Short mmCIF file of C-alpha atoms in Angstrom, two decimals:
data_model
loop_
_atom_site.label_atom_id
_atom_site.label_comp_id
_atom_site.label_asym_id
_atom_site.label_seq_id
_atom_site.Cartn_x
_atom_site.Cartn_y
_atom_site.Cartn_z
CA UNK P 27 0.00 0.00 0.00
CA UNK P 28 2.79 2.38 0.91
CA UNK P 29 4.63 1.63 -2.32
CA UNK P 30 1.48 2.09 -4.37
CA UNK P 31 0.81 5.46 -2.76
CA UNK P 32 4.40 6.50 -3.39
CA UNK P 33 4.24 5.48 -7.04
CA UNK P 34 0.91 7.24 -7.50
CA UNK P 35 2.24 10.41 -5.90
CA UNK P 36 5.33 10.27 -8.06
CA UNK P 37 3.31 9.77 -11.22
CA UNK P 38 0.98 12.65 -10.41
CA UNK P 39 3.93 14.95 -9.75
CA UNK P 40 5.69 14.11 -13.01
CA UNK P 41 5.40 16.75 -15.74
CA UNK P 42 3.36 15.92 -18.79
CA UNK P 43 5.21 14.26 -21.63
CA UNK P 44 5.44 16.26 -24.85
CA UNK P 45 2.50 15.54 -27.12
CA UNK P 46 0.46 13.83 -24.37
CA UNK P 47 -1.94 16.38 -22.87
CA UNK P 48 -3.03 15.70 -19.32
CA UNK P 49 -6.20 17.03 -17.70
CA UNK P 50 -7.48 16.45 -14.19
CA UNK P 51 -10.54 14.33 -13.47
CA UNK P 52 -9.74 11.80 -16.18
CA UNK P 53 -10.20 14.17 -19.14
CA UNK P 54 -7.02 13.03 -20.87
CA UNK P 55 -8.58 12.97 -24.32
CA UNK P 56 -9.68 16.60 -24.49
CA UNK P 57 -7.39 19.08 -26.26
CA UNK P 58 -5.71 21.62 -24.03
CA UNK P 59 -6.56 25.28 -24.54
CA UNK P 60 -3.60 27.20 -25.97
CA UNK P 61 -1.77 29.28 -23.41
CA UNK P 62 -1.66 33.03 -23.75
CA UNK P 63 1.76 34.24 -24.86
CA UNK P 64 3.77 35.63 -21.99
CA UNK P 65 6.83 37.82 -21.84
CA UNK P 66 10.11 36.26 -20.71
CA UNK P 67 10.78 36.88 -17.04
CA UNK P 68 13.64 39.24 -17.87
CA UNK P 69 11.37 41.51 -19.91
CA UNK P 70 8.34 41.66 -17.64
CA UNK P 71 9.61 44.55 -15.46
CA UNK P 72 9.86 46.72 -18.57
CA UNK P 73 6.26 46.26 -19.66
CA UNK P 74 4.79 49.11 -17.58
CA UNK P 75 7.48 51.75 -18.28
CA UNK P 76 7.52 51.01 -21.99
CA UNK P 77 3.73 51.09 -22.18
CA UNK P 78 3.66 54.42 -20.36
CA UNK P 79 6.39 55.80 -22.58
CA UNK P 80 4.82 54.59 -25.83
CA UNK P 81 1.29 55.79 -25.11
CA UNK P 82 2.50 59.17 -23.86
CA UNK P 83 4.74 59.64 -26.88
CA UNK P 84 1.99 58.63 -29.28
CA UNK P 85 -0.39 61.21 -27.80
CA UNK P 86 2.21 63.95 -28.20
CA UNK P 87 2.94 62.97 -31.80
CA UNK P 88 -0.79 62.95 -32.61
CA UNK P 89 -1.22 66.47 -31.23
CA UNK P 90 1.83 67.53 -33.26
CA UNK P 91 0.23 66.17 -36.44
CA UNK P 92 -3.04 67.97 -35.69
CA UNK P 93 -1.24 71.25 -35.13
CA UNK P 94 0.76 70.86 -38.34
CA UNK P 95 -2.36 70.21 -40.38
CA UNK P 96 -4.25 73.04 -38.71
CA UNK P 97 -1.52 75.58 -39.41
CA UNK P 98 -0.50 74.19 -42.79
CA UNK P 99 2.71 76.21 -42.86
CA UNK P 100 4.86 73.17 -43.56
CA UNK P 101 3.36 72.87 -47.06
CA UNK P 102 4.92 76.20 -48.04
CA UNK P 103 8.41 75.36 -46.76
CA UNK P 104 11.17 73.58 -48.61
CA UNK P 105 11.35 69.83 -47.93
CA UNK P 106 14.87 70.24 -46.59
CA UNK P 107 13.93 73.08 -44.23
CA UNK P 108 10.86 72.00 -42.26
CA UNK P 109 8.46 71.33 -45.14
CA UNK P 110 7.07 68.46 -47.17
CA UNK P 111 4.04 67.05 -48.89
CA UNK P 112 2.78 65.31 -45.72
CA UNK P 113 3.03 66.23 -42.06
CA UNK P 114 5.32 63.30 -41.32
CA UNK P 115 7.85 64.59 -43.84
CA UNK P 116 8.70 67.31 -41.31
CA UNK P 117 10.27 64.62 -39.12
CA UNK P 118 13.06 64.13 -41.68
CA UNK P 119 14.00 67.76 -42.28
CA UNK P 120 16.94 69.90 -41.06
CA UNK P 121 19.47 67.49 -39.47
CA UNK P 122 17.30 64.60 -40.63
CA UNK P 123 18.00 65.59 -44.24
CA UNK P 124 21.73 65.33 -43.61
CA UNK P 125 21.42 61.91 -41.99
CA UNK P 126 19.42 60.61 -44.94
CA UNK P 127 22.02 62.02 -47.31
CA UNK P 128 24.77 60.10 -45.51
CA UNK P 129 22.63 56.94 -45.45
CA UNK P 130 22.04 57.21 -49.20
CA UNK P 131 25.35 58.52 -50.55
CA UNK P 132 27.92 58.05 -47.80
CA UNK P 133 30.54 60.71 -47.07
CA UNK P 134 32.52 62.96 -49.39
CA UNK P 135 35.31 64.25 -47.12
CA UNK P 136 36.92 66.69 -49.51
CA UNK P 137 39.12 69.52 -48.17
CA UNK P 138 37.33 72.43 -46.54
CA UNK P 139 35.90 74.84 -49.11
CA UNK P 140 36.04 78.53 -48.14
CA UNK P 141 32.97 80.66 -48.81
CA UNK P 142 32.83 84.29 -49.85
CA UNK P 143 33.71 86.57 -46.92
CA UNK P 144 31.11 88.62 -45.11
CA UNK P 145 28.60 85.89 -44.29
CA UNK P 146 27.90 84.03 -41.06
CA UNK P 147 29.52 80.84 -42.36
CA UNK P 148 33.03 80.90 -43.80
CA UNK P 149 33.37 77.30 -45.04
CA UNK P 150 30.96 75.09 -46.96
CA UNK P 151 29.00 72.59 -44.91
CA UNK P 152 29.88 68.93 -45.31
CA UNK P 153 28.09 65.76 -44.21
CA UNK P 154 31.12 64.53 -42.23
CA UNK P 155 29.86 66.76 -39.42
CA UNK P 156 27.26 64.02 -38.77
CA UNK P 157 28.62 60.91 -37.11
CA UNK P 158 28.23 57.55 -38.89
CA UNK P 159 26.46 55.19 -36.48
CA UNK P 160 22.89 56.42 -36.94
CA UNK P 161 22.94 56.81 -40.74
CA UNK P 162 24.76 53.48 -40.96
CA UNK P 163 21.92 51.81 -39.08
CA UNK P 164 19.39 53.53 -41.34
CA UNK P 165 21.12 52.12 -44.41
CA UNK P 166 21.42 48.67 -42.85
CA UNK P 167 17.76 48.51 -41.83
CA UNK P 168 16.73 49.68 -45.30
CA UNK P 169 18.81 46.98 -46.97
CA UNK P 170 17.44 44.26 -44.68
CA UNK P 171 13.77 45.24 -44.56
CA UNK P 172 13.25 46.84 -47.95
CA UNK P 173 11.91 49.99 -46.32
CA UNK P 174 12.87 53.34 -47.77
CA UNK P 175 15.48 55.40 -45.99
CA UNK P 176 12.88 57.66 -44.39
CA UNK P 177 10.90 54.72 -42.98
CA UNK P 178 14.10 53.05 -41.82
CA UNK P 179 15.22 56.22 -40.06
CA UNK P 180 11.92 56.50 -38.20
CA UNK P 181 12.03 52.80 -37.33
CA UNK P 182 15.55 53.05 -35.93
CA UNK P 183 14.65 56.11 -33.86
CA UNK P 184 11.42 54.63 -32.48
CA UNK P 185 13.01 51.31 -31.54
CA UNK P 186 16.00 53.10 -30.04
CA UNK P 187 13.67 55.34 -28.03
CA UNK P 188 12.09 52.31 -26.39
CA UNK P 189 15.55 50.89 -25.63
CA UNK P 190 16.43 54.29 -24.14
CA UNK P 191 13.24 54.37 -22.05
CA UNK P 192 14.05 50.87 -20.79
CA UNK P 193 17.58 51.97 -19.90
CA UNK P 194 16.30 55.03 -18.05
CA UNK P 195 13.89 52.80 -16.16
CA UNK P 196 16.69 50.37 -15.29
CA UNK P 197 18.96 53.10 -13.92
CA UNK P 198 16.31 54.97 -11.93
CA UNK P 199 14.65 51.78 -10.65
CA UNK P 200 18.03 50.60 -9.37
CA UNK P 201 18.46 53.81 -7.37
CA UNK P 202 14.92 54.81 -6.39
CA UNK P 203 12.63 51.84 -6.95
CA UNK P 204 10.45 50.38 -9.68
CA UNK P 205 7.71 53.01 -9.41
CA UNK P 206 10.17 55.87 -9.83
CA UNK P 207 11.80 54.08 -12.75
CA UNK P 208 8.47 53.71 -14.51
CA UNK P 209 7.66 57.39 -13.99
CA UNK P 210 11.10 58.43 -15.23
CA UNK P 211 10.51 56.55 -18.50
CA UNK P 212 7.22 58.40 -18.90
CA UNK P 213 8.78 61.76 -18.10
CA UNK P 214 11.40 61.29 -20.78
CA UNK P 215 8.56 61.17 -23.34
CA UNK P 216 7.30 64.65 -22.42
CA UNK P 217 10.40 66.66 -21.51
CA UNK P 218 11.12 69.72 -23.68
CA UNK P 219 13.10 68.52 -26.68
CA UNK P 220 11.40 65.11 -26.76
CA UNK P 221 10.05 65.86 -30.23
CA UNK P 222 13.17 64.44 -31.87
CA UNK P 223 12.82 61.05 -30.18
CA UNK P 224 10.58 59.78 -32.99
CA UNK P 225 12.18 61.78 -35.79
CA UNK P 226 15.17 61.19 -38.08
CA UNK P 227 17.56 62.40 -35.40
CA UNK P 228 20.25 60.54 -33.48
CA UNK P 229 19.22 61.52 -29.92
CA UNK P 230 17.18 58.40 -29.16
CA UNK P 231 20.01 56.14 -30.25
CA UNK P 232 22.53 58.07 -28.19
CA UNK P 233 20.39 58.05 -25.03
CA UNK P 234 19.78 54.32 -25.46
CA UNK P 235 23.53 53.72 -25.53
CA UNK P 236 24.26 56.18 -22.72
CA UNK P 237 21.58 54.89 -20.34
CA UNK P 238 22.64 51.27 -20.67
CA UNK P 239 26.30 52.23 -20.48
CA UNK P 240 25.67 53.97 -17.15
CA UNK P 241 23.64 50.98 -15.97
CA UNK P 242 26.53 48.65 -16.78
CA UNK P 243 28.89 50.84 -14.77
CA UNK P 244 26.45 50.71 -11.83
CA UNK P 245 26.48 46.92 -12.04
CA UNK P 246 30.24 46.65 -12.50
CA UNK P 247 29.97 45.30 -16.06
CA UNK P 248 33.03 47.13 -17.28
CA UNK P 249 33.57 45.27 -20.53
CA UNK P 250 30.07 46.10 -21.76
CA UNK P 251 30.28 49.66 -20.44
CA UNK P 252 33.53 50.27 -22.31
CA UNK P 253 32.11 48.82 -25.52
CA UNK P 254 28.96 50.95 -25.28
CA UNK P 255 31.00 54.09 -24.67
CA UNK P 256 33.07 53.18 -27.73
CA UNK P 257 29.91 52.84 -29.83
CA UNK P 258 28.54 56.12 -28.44
CA UNK P 259 31.64 57.82 -29.79
CA UNK P 260 30.54 56.85 -33.29
CA UNK P 261 27.14 58.48 -32.80
CA UNK P 262 27.60 62.02 -31.47
CA UNK P 263 30.48 64.32 -30.49
CA UNK P 264 28.78 64.93 -27.14
CA UNK P 265 29.67 61.34 -26.31
CA UNK P 266 32.80 62.91 -24.80
CA UNK P 267 30.77 63.53 -21.62
CA UNK P 268 29.82 59.85 -21.39
CA UNK P 269 33.35 58.69 -22.23
CA UNK P 270 34.81 60.96 -19.56
CA UNK P 271 32.29 59.79 -16.97
CA UNK P 272 33.05 56.12 -17.64
CA UNK P 273 36.78 56.79 -17.48
CA UNK P 274 36.47 58.73 -14.22
CA UNK P 275 34.33 56.02 -12.62
CA UNK P 276 36.84 53.37 -13.69
CA UNK P 277 39.76 55.43 -12.39
CA UNK P 278 38.12 55.93 -8.98
CA UNK P 279 37.34 52.22 -8.83
CA UNK P 280 40.97 51.37 -9.46
CA UNK P 281 42.16 53.90 -6.88
CA UNK P 282 40.17 52.25 -4.09
CA UNK P 283 41.30 49.00 -2.54
CA UNK P 284 37.70 47.82 -2.11
CA UNK P 285 37.02 48.71 -5.74
CA UNK P 286 39.95 46.65 -6.99
CA UNK P 287 38.93 43.75 -4.80
CA UNK P 288 35.34 43.80 -6.02
CA UNK P 289 35.81 44.67 -9.69
CA UNK P 290 39.36 43.60 -10.38
CA UNK P 291 41.75 45.63 -12.48
CA UNK P 292 41.31 44.35 -16.03
CA UNK P 293 37.69 45.42 -16.46
CA UNK P 294 38.03 49.08 -15.42
CA UNK P 295 41.31 49.43 -17.36
CA UNK P 296 39.66 47.97 -20.46
CA UNK P 297 36.76 50.44 -20.14
CA UNK P 298 39.14 53.39 -19.78
CA UNK P 299 41.17 52.39 -22.85
CA UNK P 300 38.35 51.36 -25.18
CA UNK P 301 35.76 54.04 -24.33
CA UNK P 302 37.34 56.97 -26.25
CA UNK P 303 38.46 55.03 -29.30
CA UNK P 304 35.24 55.42 -31.31
CA UNK P 305 35.16 59.20 -30.99
CA UNK P 306 38.88 59.61 -31.57
CA UNK P 307 38.86 57.29 -34.58
CA UNK P 308 36.09 59.15 -36.37
CA UNK P 309 37.47 62.64 -35.69
CA UNK P 310 40.92 61.46 -36.83
CA UNK P 311 39.45 59.92 -39.99
CA UNK P 312 37.70 63.20 -40.84
CA UNK P 313 40.93 65.12 -40.29
CA UNK P 314 43.06 62.77 -42.36
CA UNK P 315 40.48 62.57 -45.16
CA UNK P 316 40.10 66.35 -45.37
CA UNK P 317 43.81 67.06 -45.09
CA UNK P 318 43.60 68.87 -41.75
CA UNK P 319 43.60 67.10 -38.38
CA UNK P 320 41.38 69.83 -36.91
CA UNK P 321 38.96 69.76 -39.86
CA UNK P 322 36.01 68.46 -37.85
CA UNK P 323 36.24 71.28 -35.33
CA UNK P 324 36.83 73.88 -38.03
CA UNK P 325 33.78 72.62 -39.88
CA UNK P 326 31.62 72.87 -36.78
CA UNK P 327 32.85 76.36 -36.00
CA UNK P 328 32.90 77.93 -39.46
CA UNK P 329 30.29 75.80 -41.23
CA UNK P 330 27.66 75.65 -38.47
CA UNK P 331 28.82 78.36 -36.02
CA UNK P 332 28.95 75.77 -33.24
CA UNK P 333 31.91 75.97 -30.88
CA UNK P 334 32.73 76.05 -27.17
CA UNK P 335 32.81 79.65 -25.95
CA UNK P 336 32.73 79.08 -22.17
CA UNK P 337 29.09 80.20 -21.94
CA UNK P 338 29.39 83.63 -23.58
CA UNK P 339 26.57 82.94 -26.02
CA UNK P 340 24.28 81.54 -23.32
CA UNK P 341 24.88 84.61 -21.17
CA UNK P 342 24.14 86.84 -24.16
CA UNK P 343 20.81 85.11 -24.81
CA UNK P 344 19.78 85.21 -21.16
CA UNK P 345 20.64 88.90 -20.92
CA UNK P 346 18.71 89.79 -24.06
CA UNK P 347 15.70 87.70 -23.11
CA UNK P 348 15.55 89.25 -19.66
CA UNK P 349 14.91 92.68 -21.18
CA UNK P 350 12.75 91.50 -24.06
CA UNK P 351 15.34 91.85 -26.81
CA UNK P 352 16.56 89.47 -29.50
CA UNK P 353 19.91 91.00 -30.45
CA UNK P 354 21.77 87.70 -30.64
CA UNK P 355 22.60 84.99 -33.14
CA UNK P 356 19.95 82.37 -34.03
CA UNK P 357 17.08 84.20 -32.29
CA UNK P 358 13.73 82.38 -32.26
CA UNK P 359 11.39 83.94 -29.73
CA UNK P 360 9.15 81.03 -28.65
CA UNK P 361 11.76 78.23 -28.62
CA UNK P 362 14.21 80.55 -26.88
CA UNK P 363 11.71 81.41 -24.16
CA UNK P 364 11.11 77.73 -23.43
CA UNK P 365 14.86 77.13 -23.46
CA UNK P 366 15.38 79.96 -20.95
CA UNK P 367 12.91 78.32 -18.57
CA UNK P 368 14.74 75.00 -18.93
CA UNK P 369 18.09 76.65 -18.22
CA UNK P 370 16.71 78.42 -15.15
CA UNK P 371 15.40 75.08 -13.87
CA UNK P 372 18.77 73.36 -14.25
CA UNK P 373 20.37 74.46 -10.93
CA UNK P 374 17.29 73.25 -9.07
CA UNK P 375 17.22 69.93 -10.91
CA UNK P 376 20.94 69.40 -10.38
CA UNK P 377 20.66 70.17 -6.66
CA UNK P 378 17.79 67.68 -6.32
CA UNK P 379 19.78 65.06 -8.20
CA UNK P 380 22.81 65.54 -5.97
CA UNK P 381 20.64 65.20 -2.85
CA UNK P 382 19.84 61.67 -4.01
CA UNK P 383 23.59 60.90 -3.94
CA UNK P 384 23.66 59.07 -7.28
CA UNK P 385 26.78 57.12 -8.29
CA UNK P 386 29.75 59.05 -9.65
CA UNK P 387 29.23 58.01 -13.26
CA UNK P 388 25.76 59.64 -13.34
CA UNK P 389 26.94 62.83 -11.65
CA UNK P 390 29.98 63.20 -13.92
CA UNK P 391 28.00 62.41 -17.07
CA UNK P 392 25.21 64.87 -16.24
CA UNK P 393 27.41 67.75 -15.15
CA UNK P 394 29.76 67.34 -18.11
CA UNK P 395 26.78 67.27 -20.48
CA UNK P 396 25.26 70.41 -18.96
CA UNK P 397 28.57 72.29 -19.09
CA UNK P 398 29.03 71.25 -22.73
CA UNK P 399 25.56 72.45 -23.72
CA UNK P 400 25.58 75.76 -21.85
CA UNK P 401 29.20 76.46 -22.75
CA UNK P 402 28.72 76.06 -26.51
CA UNK P 403 27.48 78.56 -29.06
CA UNK P 404 24.66 76.86 -30.93
CA UNK P 405 20.98 77.48 -31.53
CA UNK P 406 19.77 78.39 -28.06
CA UNK P 407 16.21 77.32 -28.77
CA UNK P 408 17.53 73.76 -29.16
CA UNK P 409 18.93 73.69 -25.62
CA UNK P 410 16.11 71.34 -24.46
CA UNK P 411 17.03 68.98 -27.28
CA UNK P 412 20.73 69.12 -26.44
CA UNK P 413 19.89 68.37 -22.80
CA UNK P 414 17.73 65.38 -23.72
CA UNK P 415 20.58 62.93 -22.90
CA UNK P 416 20.72 64.26 -19.29
CA UNK P 417 18.28 61.62 -18.08
CA UNK P 418 19.75 61.44 -14.53
CA UNK P 419 18.05 64.79 -13.90
CA UNK P 420 14.77 62.83 -13.91
CA UNK P 421 15.83 60.85 -10.84
CA UNK P 422 14.56 63.25 -8.16
CA UNK P 423 11.32 64.32 -9.92
CA UNK P 424 10.46 60.68 -10.63
CA UNK P 425 11.08 59.71 -7.00
CA UNK P 426 8.93 62.62 -5.77
CA UNK P 427 6.10 61.85 -8.20
CA UNK P 428 6.24 58.23 -7.08
CA UNK P 429 4.38 59.29 -3.93
CA UNK P 430 1.28 60.11 -6.00
CA UNK P 431 -1.39 57.55 -6.76
CA UNK P 432 -1.89 56.42 -10.33
CA UNK P 433 -5.15 58.40 -10.88
CA UNK P 434 -3.23 61.59 -10.17
CA UNK P 435 -0.32 60.43 -12.30
CA UNK P 436 -2.74 59.62 -15.13
CA UNK P 437 -3.99 63.20 -15.11
CA UNK P 438 -0.41 64.49 -15.01
CA UNK P 439 0.83 62.39 -17.92
CA UNK P 440 -2.29 62.97 -20.01
CA UNK P 441 -1.96 66.72 -19.64
CA UNK P 442 1.79 66.65 -20.27
CA UNK P 443 1.41 64.36 -23.29
CA UNK P 444 -1.12 66.66 -24.94
CA UNK P 445 0.92 69.77 -24.16
CA UNK P 446 4.14 68.15 -25.38
CA UNK P 447 2.68 67.99 -28.87
CA UNK P 448 3.11 71.77 -28.85
CA UNK P 449 6.13 72.64 -26.67
CA UNK P 450 8.25 69.55 -27.45
CA UNK P 451 7.27 69.01 -31.08
CA UNK P 452 5.60 71.91 -32.89
CA UNK P 453 7.65 74.67 -31.30
CA UNK P 454 10.89 72.91 -32.18
CA UNK P 455 10.13 71.89 -35.77
CA UNK P 456 7.91 74.74 -36.94
CA UNK P 457 8.73 77.76 -34.77
CA UNK P 458 12.47 77.13 -34.65
CA UNK P 459 15.16 74.99 -36.26
CA UNK P 460 15.74 71.65 -34.51
#
């Protein structure tokens, strides 16, 4: 009797054999209902933040489309400069046009061509000013999927934006909890400048790389962090902030006995060595190809009027705006006013971030990015866009908003999503130059 019970218990505990459905109460012959597809365990935590991000972003984009159609101004503009036959064509104008040119034709790094004196720009613009990773992905996706370059560019940006939102969630959730991480992913969809996240621009791809690079540093995954920083250097020149932050975090780790004991030496050293190679390689290639090792920086300065001026341009804009004047370069009243508000909020956001005592890599990356943006002469109205990679600034607001219940958060995100269609999308693409 004991043996029989044991055998019966063992048989009932055995898993079903493949192809032999088992049902309780003797219903072995009935077909089993198909199971609902489920996410892998590793992806389940990202379901809520990605859903919040996607829905919020979609609402903003819809409002943007409505505003474009209502105004109709884009139909009268050149396709390269904010116009097109359809509203969605606007998403591939300005810098997007350059990226699509690189994806289609590659680079033509001929020597710098001087322009006639007396104008704002003194050398002819060249596509080598746009780093190769994003247009390379556009071309690759187009070749694989058969989509046109425009569709491939949008696809790369949208997919990268979700990877970025997941990375932001991972970093913030590690430091402040799952609820704060979810809110941070949603906030990234509605911050000023978020309009380029689903456009033919490289910001989403860069933030995706930067967020996961920082996460790898937090987790001590130095090999992956170094590789991601290397890849970031092929995407944007502002990757220097990320590269420096990774190098500083690795250096501090090596300087501490506990750090060496926990992380070893090889990993941090590898990250320090590999991280800058992508950026240095591309800038060197541009210089060698154009016959001048400083060609990239000359092109940025004299072809786009972008260069580091230690904040002189930012101070000029703030001074003019304070007294209601626009006597400065690249003046666009509405985008500039929004940018001024963002700049004035930065000290408060930085102080709140520092109160949370985030890891060194996040502090260094954020502060270096802010200094780079505010210390560079460029279109001031695009400051929110240039600050888009500073996702650690969302840490404190997300943690504070985490105290609210979801009904209140639903009202907040709904309102912000609708408003973002104007301040984060329409203002940037139609009232300024993104």
